[in-house]
Amino acid sequence: MQRRKFIEHVGWTGLGIVWAVGANGLLTACQVGEPNAQKSSTTSPFSFVQISDTHIGFKKPANEHVTDTLQKTIDAINALPTPPAFVIHTGDISHLSKPEEFDQAKQLLSQLKVPLFTLPGEHDTIGDRGKAYEEAFNRKDVKEGLQVWDQAGIHFVSLTNVLDFGATGTGKLGEAQLDLLSKDLANQKQDTPLVVFSHIPLYNLYPKWGWATADSAKLLSLLSPFASVTVLTGHIHQVIEHSEGNIRFHTAAATAYPLPAPGHGDQPAPVKLPENNLLAVLGFRTVEVISGKDTRVDQHALG
Amino acid sequence: MKYISYFFIAIASAFLVILLSLSSCSPNHKATTNQPMAMKDQPQTADTTVKIRNFKFEPANLAIAVGKTVQFINVDEEPHTATATDGTFNSKALDTNQTWNYTATKPGTYPYICSVHPFMKGMLTVTNKKN
């Protein structure tokens, strides 16, 4: 019964679901009948892709072929009719932070035809607080875990929240990173669309399993003056949508294996599904900028 | 002709001797390499154990004296770590059935977590040798 509920919970696959940011800066959901139907209405020159939780090195029954599912993901991204401006990986590239896992992930991801941004998950920082990870992925312009850039009129913010933890094991951004972000956002116009990335969700999704960020309230107070904020995170290996004011939160599917819905089961341990059902809950998402600050988010399942 | 056949017999018998000695050597050779490997496989001596099972440290509270060694063993499918929140100790990633030994050096109380699942909590209390 639990598994059925779980499948229902993450049953967003099959037909694509599109969220469009309307003139009020809020996301509205609409169904897309066929993948091609949306193409005809898209004249967008700008889109990007989010992938997450590739867990290279994982070999357990929930997915014994994580390199294959990542390869499928890469092939699908390279075959997109509109090439994305970049791909961002929102953490847990590796399973055990081993150099050979980082190497293999890098080799696979180097097949992407567009630039790759990355940020670390807690599986990438085991034992050395992410030193080997930062070296492997050469993140030079990151300060206090924060990386910002501007593209197509959007201000992008990449955050690190896996190096320190809150009381119940939630993620933490830390004062230094929040101070830097506060200064950065002070220079932005409030009608500039913000897109924010991190690994662990940036609201209280399910603190009992650590699916929250201890100091997210301070972050949200920095984000709330902005008209349109899209927050894209990983970590929980399933798509969950949430909103607070003008801030829209989207957690991402993994490319490796699913985790149970919040509170389903005793622990957030990998869920073993039949092969076909597995591919249906793995995948990536595209985010398209249609005009000005109108964006839409589209899920792509692997099967 | 006679000499030639003697010659061949000599070569054949020499070949046989070499073959026999080789085949008798190889098991001996194996036995000698096996010994140090068996030595290596022996776990370092630990005085007590913390089992990591079902996303829990068992026992969650443990007291050991300075100089004593605690062995962490992960029996979960998921990887775990034993990471002191003040940085005093930090295991590598422990995959299924991997172990890690920590020898206590300084008295004190050391709360620790699994850095992969930081909602998992344990407490190691290190006491003076006299106690």
Coordinates of C-alpha atoms in Angstrom, one line a residue, chain B residues 16-17 21 28 33 37 50 65 69-70 81-82 92 100-101 103 107 112-113 119 129:
Chain B
L16 CA 60.4 -34.2 -15.7
V17 CA 62.4 -33.2 -12.6
S21 CA 59.6 -29.5 -8.6
N28 CA 54.0 -24.0 -1.1
T33 CA 51.5 -15.6 0.5
M37 CA 46.9 -11.9 3.9
V50 CA 28.8 0.9 17.9
A65 CA 38.2 5.4 28.8
T69 CA 39.1 1.9 20.9
V70 CA 35.5 1.9 19.7
T81 CA 29.6 8.2 8.9
A82 CA 30.4 8.9 12.5
K92 CA 35.3 8.0 6.1
W100 CA 36.1 2.3 11.3
N101 CA 38.0 2.4 14.6
T103 CA 40.8 5.4 19.8
P107 CA 38.3 13.1 28.1
Y112 CA 28.4 13.0 16.8
I113 CA 26.1 12.6 13.7
F119 CA 19.3 13.5 11.9
K129 CA 41.8 6.2 32.6

